Amino acid sequence: MDFIKEADVVVVGGGVIGCAILRELSKYDVKCVLLEKEPDVACGTTKANSAILHAGFDAPTGSNKAIMNVLGNRLYHELEDELDLDIKWTGSLVVATNDEEVATLQELLERGKNNGVPDLKILTREEVLAKEPNLTTAVAALWAPTAGVCWPFEAALRFAQCAIQNGAEVMRNCRVTGFVKEDGKITAVETNLGLIKTKCVINAAGVYADEIAYLAGDESFKIHPRKGEYILFDKTACNDLVYGVVFPTPAKNSKGILVCTTTHGNTFIGPNANDMDDKEDTNVTAPGMDQIIASARKLIPNLPMGAAITEFAGLRAVSDNGDFIIGASCVEGLFNSAGMQSPGLTAAPAVAEEIAETVAKYLPMQKKADFKAALPKQIHFTRLTDSEKADLIAKEPLFGRVICRCETVTEGEIVAAIKAPCGATTVDAVKRRTRAGMGRCQGGFCGPRVTQILARELGISVADVLKEREDSHLYYEKTDVKGGQE
């Protein structure tokens, strides 16, 4: 049997959970490899969610969700500087618009205290309006100061880059197709690229986590996708609509349709929550848009819908028991990290610690003495002073060429994103790393130039540059009227 690679631990899935696990494992003296079926990390739920670092008052006390949420929130406060993460600790409000909802706030307050969430408080209408003047329908709100918003794609990438810095590896375009077992124990992973010999596997495959588990012989849980749709507003028109995270009182199957800021100053509304059968259905719908708008207007009646610049949808990975599934599988050598719906993003570093500690009991592995926790600081051109910009351009002229006018992203930043560890290889990968294409024109101006830069830096033709997934070509070779190439 020929192997293309050998690793002590294989992580399946390159979302924020898988990347956080890879980083945590890179603290140990084991060889770790992450397998991602897409051309980039963070292509699933991680790229289409509310980007909220939850305080932890919502999940049932004692559940994996509650425990991992509160610990994860605390860990992000430590990781923010180490990994140079884009986080705004805005706090969150759960808004009541009538007396019945005020009673629900009291329930959330008590649950949050039991979960260990600090400094929760119910605010009066006047106190709410002092924080969020546009919440004119509020009669009270639950205030959670430890909540915030982050840049989830960046979090996944920085987890991965830190892992790579410490000797781990990320293999993209690598799809798991099966497992090899000996005496009931996993000994290798079958992929489209070949066999990978391993001692254990960590399943962090998002909405496909149940299917990966089934391939190994674990049928103990089921994941179904729950779609959430969003509308994003232009930051130049809506930067004062809300200043933080604004929830309605929660529904049975979701935290409700919210109004929320982003780390970059945009505002979004959403998501709704619709259970799906298709794990690839991320289409937005007219009824979904109507539902989001109507619900958001209950919080803020004067929504500036003319400033909407895009709509998108993401899928939550909902387990059949409603909680995170974390730990050893019934199959020897397999560990599951599944059902990572909200607050999965917040919980990621805590889940990573839990999984690594569990694996450490299974495999003989010791902590490294030379683990490098911090990453080099990133260059954000728009955040530099004029003198800093001038110095940077003098050293590298590419930073003097603005490619994305809406977000003021320079060619220097795009090239750096391509050349970095786990670098960008698609147009959307550049967008997630630099925000080129995320402004008002949504890439209408900069998209062709980004494609040219990718082709140049990767040494491929423009026609070979992908937007995102396999076969998502943006440009094709010209043909003459007879069907041959010009």
Coordinates of C-alpha atoms in Angstrom, one line a residue:
M1 CA 0.0 0.0 0.0
D2 CA 1.5 3.3 -1.1
F3 CA 0.9 6.5 1.0
I4 CA 1.3 10.0 -0.3
K5 CA 1.8 11.2 3.2
E6 CA 2.0 10.1 6.8
A7 CA 0.7 12.0 9.8
D8 CA 0.0 11.3 13.5
V9 CA -3.3 13.2 13.3
V10 CA -5.5 14.1 10.3
V11 CA -8.1 16.9 10.7
V12 CA -10.9 16.8 8.2
G13 CA -12.5 20.2 7.5
G14 CA -11.0 23.6 7.1
G15 CA -13.6 25.8 8.8
V16 CA -12.9 27.8 11.9
I17 CA -13.3 24.7 14.1
G18 CA -10.9 22.5 12.1
C19 CA -8.3 25.3 11.8
A20 CA -8.5 26.1 15.6
I21 CA -8.1 22.3 16.3
L22 CA -5.0 22.2 14.0
R23 CA -3.4 25.1 15.8
E24 CA -4.1 23.5 19.2
L25 CA -2.6 20.2 18.0
S26 CA 0.5 22.1 16.7
K27 CA 1.4 22.8 20.3
Y28 CA 2.2 19.1 20.7
D29 CA 5.1 17.1 19.3
V30 CA 3.0 15.3 16.7
K31 CA 2.7 15.7 12.9
C32 CA -0.7 17.1 12.0
V33 CA -2.3 17.6 8.6
L34 CA -5.6 19.3 7.8
L35 CA -7.6 18.2 4.7
E36 CA -10.0 20.7 3.1
K37 CA -12.0 19.7 0.0
E38 CA -12.4 23.2 -1.3
P39 CA -9.6 25.5 -2.8
D40 CA -9.5 27.5 0.4
V41 CA -10.2 27.3 4.1
A42 CA -13.4 28.9 5.5
C43 CA -15.5 28.1 2.4
G44 CA -18.5 26.7 4.3
T45 CA -20.4 28.0 7.4
T46 CA -17.4 30.1 8.4
K47 CA -17.7 32.4 5.4
A48 CA -21.5 33.0 5.8
N49 CA -22.5 33.6 9.4
S50 CA -23.3 36.5 11.8
A51 CA -19.6 36.8 12.9
I52 CA -20.7 37.3 16.5
L53 CA -18.6 36.3 19.5
H54 CA -21.5 35.5 21.8
A55 CA -21.4 36.2 25.6
G56 CA -23.0 32.8 26.4
F57 CA -26.4 33.4 28.0
D58 CA -28.5 31.6 25.4
A59 CA -27.5 28.0 25.5
P60 CA -28.9 25.6 28.1
T61 CA -26.9 25.5 31.3
G62 CA -24.5 22.5 31.4
S63 CA -24.7 21.9 27.7
N64 CA -21.5 21.7 25.5
K65 CA -22.7 24.9 23.8
A66 CA -22.9 26.8 27.1
I67 CA -19.6 25.6 28.4
M68 CA -17.6 26.0 25.2
N69 CA -19.2 29.4 24.5
V70 CA -18.2 31.1 27.7
L71 CA -14.7 29.6 27.6
G72 CA -14.3 30.4 23.9
N73 CA -15.3 34.0 24.5
R74 CA -12.6 34.3 27.2
L75 CA -10.0 32.7 25.0
Y76 CA -10.6 35.1 22.1
H77 CA -9.7 38.0 24.4
E78 CA -6.3 36.3 24.8
L79 CA -6.0 35.3 21.1
E80 CA -6.9 38.7 19.8
D81 CA -3.4 40.2 20.1
E82 CA -1.5 36.9 19.6
L83 CA -3.1 36.2 16.2
D84 CA -3.8 39.9 15.3
L85 CA -7.5 39.2 15.0
D86 CA -10.0 41.8 13.8
I87 CA -12.4 42.0 16.8
K88 CA -14.7 44.7 18.2
W89 CA -16.0 44.1 21.7
T90 CA -19.2 46.0 21.1
G91 CA -21.4 44.2 23.6
S92 CA -24.8 42.8 22.7
L93 CA -28.4 43.7 23.4
V94 CA -31.4 41.4 23.4
V95 CA -34.3 43.7 22.8
A96 CA -37.8 43.4 24.3
T97 CA -40.6 45.3 22.6
N98 CA -43.4 44.3 25.0
D99 CA -44.0 43.1 28.6
E100 CA -44.1 39.4 27.6
E101 CA -40.6 39.7 26.0
V102 CA -39.3 41.4 29.1
A103 CA -40.1 38.3 31.1
T104 CA -38.0 36.3 28.6
L105 CA -35.1 38.7 29.2
Q106 CA -35.2 37.8 32.9
E107 CA -35.0 34.1 32.0
L108 CA -32.0 34.8 29.8
L109 CA -30.4 36.9 32.6
E110 CA -30.7 34.0 35.0
R111 CA -29.5 31.4 32.5
G112 CA -26.5 33.6 31.7
K113 CA -25.5 34.0 35.3
N114 CA -25.8 30.2 35.7
N115 CA -23.6 29.8 32.6
G116 CA -20.9 32.0 34.1
V117 CA -21.4 35.1 31.9
P118 CA -20.1 38.2 33.7
D119 CA -21.8 41.6 34.0
L120 CA -25.2 40.9 32.5
K121 CA -27.8 43.5 33.1
I122 CA -31.3 44.4 32.0
L123 CA -31.5 48.0 30.7
T124 CA -34.4 50.4 30.8
R125 CA -35.7 51.9 27.5
E126 CA -33.8 55.1 28.2
E127 CA -30.5 53.1 28.8
V128 CA -31.1 51.2 25.6
L129 CA -31.6 54.4 23.5
A130 CA -28.5 55.8 25.0
K131 CA -26.5 52.9 23.5
E132 CA -28.6 52.5 20.3
P133 CA -30.6 55.6 19.4
N134 CA -32.4 53.8 16.5
L135 CA -34.0 51.2 18.7
T136 CA -37.2 53.2 19.0
T137 CA -39.4 50.1 19.6
A138 CA -37.5 48.9 22.6
V139 CA -39.0 48.8 26.1
A140 CA -36.0 47.1 27.7
A141 CA -33.0 45.0 26.8
L142 CA -30.5 42.5 28.2
W143 CA -27.0 43.9 28.0
A144 CA -24.0 41.6 27.6
P145 CA -20.8 43.6 27.6
T146 CA -18.5 40.7 26.8
A147 CA -20.0 40.0 23.4
G148 CA -18.5 41.3 20.2
V149 CA -18.0 40.8 16.4
C150 CA -15.1 39.4 14.6
W151 CA -13.9 38.6 11.0
P152 CA -14.6 34.9 11.0
F153 CA -12.7 34.1 7.7
E154 CA -9.6 35.8 9.2
A155 CA -9.9 33.9 12.4
A156 CA -9.9 30.5 10.6
L157 CA -7.0 31.6 8.4
R158 CA -4.9 32.9 11.3
F159 CA -5.5 29.7 13.3
A160 CA -4.3 27.8 10.2
Q161 CA -1.3 30.1 9.6
C162 CA -0.2 29.8 13.3
A163 CA -0.4 26.0 13.0
I164 CA 1.7 26.0 9.8
Q165 CA 4.2 28.3 11.6
N166 CA 4.5 25.4 14.1
G167 CA 5.0 22.6 11.6
A168 CA 1.4 21.6 10.7
E169 CA 0.2 21.3 7.1
V170 CA -2.9 22.3 5.3
M171 CA -3.9 20.3 2.1
R172 CA -6.6 22.0 0.0
N173 CA -8.6 20.5 -2.8
C174 CA -8.3 17.3 -0.8
R175 CA -11.6 15.4 -0.4
V176 CA -11.9 12.4 1.9
T177 CA -13.5 9.4 0.2
G178 CA -13.1 6.7 2.8
F179 CA -11.0 5.2 5.6
V180 CA -8.8 2.2 6.0
K181 CA -9.2 0.2 9.2
E182 CA -7.3 -2.6 10.8
D183 CA -8.9 -4.6 13.6
G184 CA -11.6 -1.9 13.8
K185 CA -9.1 1.0 14.2
I186 CA -8.5 3.7 11.6
T187 CA -5.0 3.5 10.1
A188 CA -5.3 5.6 6.9
V189 CA -7.5 8.2 5.2
E190 CA -8.5 7.7 1.6
T191 CA -8.6 10.9 -0.5
N192 CA -8.9 12.0 -4.1
L193 CA -5.2 12.7 -3.9
G194 CA -4.2 9.3 -2.4
L195 CA -3.8 7.5 0.9
I196 CA -2.7 9.3 4.0
K197 CA -1.4 7.0 6.8
T198 CA -2.4 8.2 10.3
K199 CA -3.0 7.2 13.9
C200 CA -6.2 9.2 14.4
V201 CA -8.6 11.4 12.6
I202 CA -10.6 14.4 13.9
N203 CA -13.8 15.0 12.1
A204 CA -14.6 18.7 11.8
A205 CA -16.4 18.6 8.5
G206 CA -19.3 21.0 9.2
V207 CA -22.6 20.0 7.5
Y208 CA -20.8 16.9 6.2
A209 CA -19.6 15.7 9.6
D210 CA -22.2 13.0 9.7
E211 CA -21.2 11.7 6.3
I212 CA -17.5 11.6 7.2
A213 CA -18.4 9.7 10.4
Y214 CA -20.5 7.3 8.3
L215 CA -17.6 6.6 6.1
A216 CA -15.6 5.5 9.2
G217 CA -18.5 3.4 10.5
D218 CA -19.9 5.8 13.1
E219 CA -23.7 6.3 12.6
S220 CA -24.4 7.7 16.0
F221 CA -25.5 11.1 14.9
K222 CA -27.1 13.0 12.1
I223 CA -26.5 16.6 10.8
H224 CA -29.1 18.5 8.9
P225 CA -28.4 21.9 7.3
R226 CA -30.4 25.0 8.5
K227 CA -30.2 27.9 6.1
G228 CA -29.9 31.5 7.2
E229 CA -30.2 34.4 4.8
Y230 CA -28.7 37.9 5.2
I231 CA -28.8 41.4 3.7
L232 CA -25.7 43.6 3.9
F233 CA -25.7 47.4 3.8
D234 CA -23.2 49.8 2.5
K235 CA -21.1 51.1 5.3
T236 CA -20.9 54.7 3.9
A237 CA -24.7 54.9 4.2
C238 CA -25.4 52.9 7.4
N239 CA -22.4 53.3 9.7
D240 CA -24.6 54.7 12.5
L241 CA -27.6 52.4 12.1
V242 CA -26.4 50.3 15.1
Y243 CA -23.1 50.3 17.0
G244 CA -23.1 46.7 18.2
V245 CA -25.1 43.5 18.2
V246 CA -28.9 43.8 18.5
F247 CA -31.0 40.7 18.9
P248 CA -34.7 40.3 19.2
T249 CA -36.0 38.0 21.9
P250 CA -35.1 34.5 20.7
A251 CA -37.2 32.1 18.8
K252 CA -37.3 28.3 19.4
N253 CA -34.9 27.4 16.6
S254 CA -32.7 30.5 16.4
K255 CA -31.6 33.6 18.2
G256 CA -33.8 35.5 15.8
I257 CA -33.3 38.0 13.0
L258 CA -30.9 40.6 14.2
V259 CA -29.4 43.9 13.2
C260 CA -25.7 44.0 13.6
T261 CA -22.5 45.9 12.9
T262 CA -19.4 44.3 11.4
T263 CA -15.7 44.9 12.2
H264 CA -15.5 47.0 9.0
G265 CA -18.4 49.3 9.6
N266 CA -21.1 47.7 7.5
T267 CA -24.5 46.7 9.0
F268 CA -26.4 43.5 8.2
I269 CA -29.8 42.1 9.0
G270 CA -30.6 38.4 9.3
P271 CA -30.5 35.5 9.5
N272 CA -33.7 33.6 9.2
A273 CA -33.7 29.8 9.9
N274 CA -35.0 27.3 7.5
D275 CA -34.3 23.6 7.8
M276 CA -33.1 22.2 4.4
D277 CA -32.4 18.8 2.8
D278 CA -29.7 20.0 0.4
K279 CA -26.3 20.6 2.0
E280 CA -25.3 22.8 -0.9
D281 CA -28.3 25.1 -1.0
T282 CA -27.1 28.6 -0.2
N283 CA -29.5 30.4 -2.5
V284 CA -31.2 33.5 -1.3
T285 CA -35.0 33.7 -1.8
A286 CA -37.6 36.5 -2.2
P287 CA -39.7 35.2 0.7
G288 CA -36.6 35.0 2.8
M289 CA -35.7 38.6 2.0
D290 CA -39.2 39.7 2.9
Q291 CA -39.1 37.8 6.2
I292 CA -35.8 39.3 7.2
I293 CA -36.8 42.9 6.3
A294 CA -40.2 42.6 8.1
S295 CA -38.6 41.1 11.3
A296 CA -35.7 43.6 11.4
R297 CA -38.2 46.5 11.1
K298 CA -39.7 45.4 14.4
L299 CA -36.4 46.5 15.9
I300 CA -35.6 49.5 13.6
P301 CA -38.5 50.7 11.6
N302 CA -36.4 53.1 9.4
L303 CA -34.2 50.5 7.7
P304 CA -32.5 52.2 4.7
M305 CA -33.1 49.4 2.2
G306 CA -31.8 51.5 -0.7
A307 CA -28.3 51.1 0.8
A308 CA -28.4 47.3 0.6
I309 CA -25.4 46.1 -1.5
T310 CA -25.7 42.3 -1.4
E311 CA -27.6 39.3 -0.1
F312 CA -26.1 36.0 0.9
A313 CA -26.9 32.8 2.8
G314 CA -25.1 30.2 4.9
L315 CA -25.8 26.8 6.4
R316 CA -25.7 25.9 10.0
A317 CA -24.7 22.3 10.9
V318 CA -27.5 21.2 13.3
S319 CA -27.1 18.0 15.2
D320 CA -30.0 15.7 15.9
N321 CA -29.5 16.2 19.7
G322 CA -29.3 20.0 19.4
D323 CA -25.9 20.2 21.0
F324 CA -22.2 20.1 20.0
I325 CA -20.9 16.6 19.6
I326 CA -17.3 16.6 20.9
G327 CA -15.1 13.7 21.7
A328 CA -14.2 10.1 20.9
S329 CA -16.3 8.2 18.4
C330 CA -17.4 4.6 18.7
V331 CA -14.8 3.9 16.0
E332 CA -11.3 3.7 17.4
G333 CA -9.1 6.5 16.1
L334 CA -11.9 8.8 15.2
F335 CA -12.8 12.0 17.2
N336 CA -15.8 14.1 16.3
S337 CA -16.3 17.8 16.5
A338 CA -19.7 18.1 15.0
G339 CA -23.0 20.0 15.2
M340 CA -21.1 23.3 15.3
Q341 CA -24.0 25.7 14.8
S342 CA -24.1 28.9 16.8
P343 CA -22.2 29.6 19.0
G344 CA -19.7 27.5 17.1
L345 CA -17.5 30.4 16.0
T346 CA -17.3 31.7 19.6
A347 CA -16.6 28.2 20.9
A348 CA -13.9 27.3 18.4
P349 CA -10.8 27.8 20.6
A350 CA -12.4 26.1 23.5
V351 CA -13.5 23.1 21.4
A352 CA -10.0 22.9 20.1
E353 CA -8.6 22.7 23.6
E354 CA -11.1 20.0 24.5
I355 CA -10.4 17.9 21.4
A356 CA -6.6 18.2 21.8
E357 CA -6.7 17.2 25.4
T358 CA -8.9 14.1 24.5
V359 CA -6.5 13.1 21.7
A360 CA -3.5 13.5 24.1
K361 CA -5.1 10.8 26.2
Y362 CA -5.3 8.5 23.2
L363 CA -1.9 9.3 21.6
P364 CA 1.4 9.7 23.4
M365 CA 2.2 13.3 22.8
Q366 CA 3.8 16.1 24.8
K367 CA 3.6 19.9 24.6
K368 CA 6.4 21.6 22.6
A369 CA 8.8 23.8 24.4
D370 CA 9.2 26.1 21.4
F371 CA 5.6 26.6 20.3
K372 CA 5.3 30.1 18.6
A373 CA 1.9 31.5 19.7
A374 CA 2.1 34.9 18.0
L375 CA 1.9 35.7 14.3
P376 CA 3.5 38.7 12.6
K377 CA 1.2 41.7 12.4
Q378 CA -0.8 42.2 9.2
I379 CA -0.6 45.3 7.1
H380 CA -4.0 47.1 6.7
F381 CA -3.2 50.1 4.4
T382 CA -6.2 52.1 5.3
R383 CA -5.4 52.0 9.0
L384 CA -1.9 53.5 8.6
T385 CA -1.1 57.2 9.1
D386 CA -0.1 59.2 6.1
S387 CA 3.6 59.0 7.0
E388 CA 3.4 55.3 7.5
K389 CA 1.8 54.9 4.1
A390 CA 4.5 57.0 2.5
D391 CA 7.2 54.9 4.2
L392 CA 5.6 51.6 3.1
I393 CA 5.2 52.8 -0.5
A394 CA 8.8 53.9 -0.6
K395 CA 9.8 50.3 0.4
E396 CA 7.3 48.5 -1.8
P397 CA 5.6 50.5 -4.6
L398 CA 2.8 48.0 -4.9
F399 CA 1.3 49.5 -1.8
G400 CA 0.8 52.7 -3.8
R401 CA -1.5 51.1 -6.3
V402 CA -5.1 50.9 -5.1
I403 CA -6.9 48.0 -6.7
C404 CA -10.2 48.0 -4.8
R405 CA -11.5 51.6 -4.6
C406 CA -14.5 50.9 -2.4
E407 CA -12.4 49.4 0.4
T408 CA -9.0 51.1 -0.6
V409 CA -7.2 47.7 -0.9
T410 CA -3.7 48.0 -2.5
E411 CA -1.9 45.6 -4.8
G412 CA 0.7 45.1 -2.1
E413 CA -1.9 43.7 0.2
I414 CA -3.3 41.4 -2.5
V415 CA 0.1 40.1 -3.4
A416 CA 0.9 39.5 0.3
A417 CA -2.3 37.6 0.7
I418 CA -1.4 35.3 -2.2
K419 CA 2.2 34.7 -1.0
A420 CA 1.3 34.2 2.7
P421 CA 1.2 30.7 4.2
C422 CA -2.1 29.1 3.1
G423 CA -2.3 31.9 0.6
A424 CA -5.2 33.0 -1.6
T425 CA -5.6 31.1 -4.9
T426 CA -9.0 32.3 -6.0
V427 CA -10.8 35.6 -6.4
D428 CA -13.0 35.0 -3.4
A429 CA -10.0 33.9 -1.3
V430 CA -8.4 37.3 -2.0
K431 CA -11.7 39.0 -1.1
R432 CA -11.9 37.2 2.3
R433 CA -8.3 38.1 3.1
T434 CA -8.2 41.7 2.0
R435 CA -11.9 42.8 1.4
A436 CA -11.1 43.6 -2.3
G437 CA -14.6 43.2 -3.8
M438 CA -16.6 43.6 -0.6
G439 CA -17.5 47.2 -1.1
R440 CA -20.4 48.9 -2.7
C441 CA -19.7 47.8 -6.3
Q442 CA -19.1 44.2 -5.1
G443 CA -16.0 43.7 -7.2
G444 CA -17.4 45.2 -10.4
F445 CA -14.4 47.5 -10.7
C446 CA -11.6 45.5 -9.0
G447 CA -12.6 41.9 -10.0
P448 CA -10.8 41.8 -13.4
R449 CA -7.6 43.3 -11.9
V450 CA -7.6 40.9 -9.0
T451 CA -7.9 38.1 -11.5
Q452 CA -4.9 39.4 -13.4
I453 CA -2.8 39.6 -10.2
L454 CA -3.7 36.1 -9.3
A455 CA -2.8 34.8 -12.7
R456 CA 0.5 36.6 -12.6
E457 CA 1.5 35.6 -9.1
L458 CA 0.4 32.0 -9.4
G459 CA 1.9 31.6 -12.9
I460 CA -1.4 30.5 -14.5
S461 CA -3.6 31.9 -17.3
V462 CA -6.4 34.3 -16.6
A463 CA -8.8 31.6 -17.8
D464 CA -7.5 29.2 -15.1
V465 CA -8.3 31.6 -12.3
L466 CA -11.3 30.5 -10.3
K467 CA -13.9 32.6 -8.5
E468 CA -14.2 30.1 -5.7
R469 CA -14.9 26.4 -6.1
E470 CA -13.9 24.0 -8.8
D471 CA -15.1 25.0 -12.3
S472 CA -16.1 28.5 -11.2
H473 CA -14.2 30.1 -14.1
L474 CA -14.8 33.8 -14.7
Y475 CA -13.1 34.0 -18.1
Y476 CA -12.7 31.7 -21.0
E477 CA -10.4 31.7 -24.1
K478 CA -11.8 33.6 -27.1
T479 CA -13.0 31.5 -30.0
D480 CA -13.6 32.4 -33.6
V481 CA -16.9 31.8 -35.4
K482 CA -15.7 28.3 -36.5
G483 CA -15.3 27.2 -33.0
G484 CA -11.5 27.3 -32.9
Q485 CA -9.4 29.4 -30.6
E486 CA -8.3 32.8 -31.8

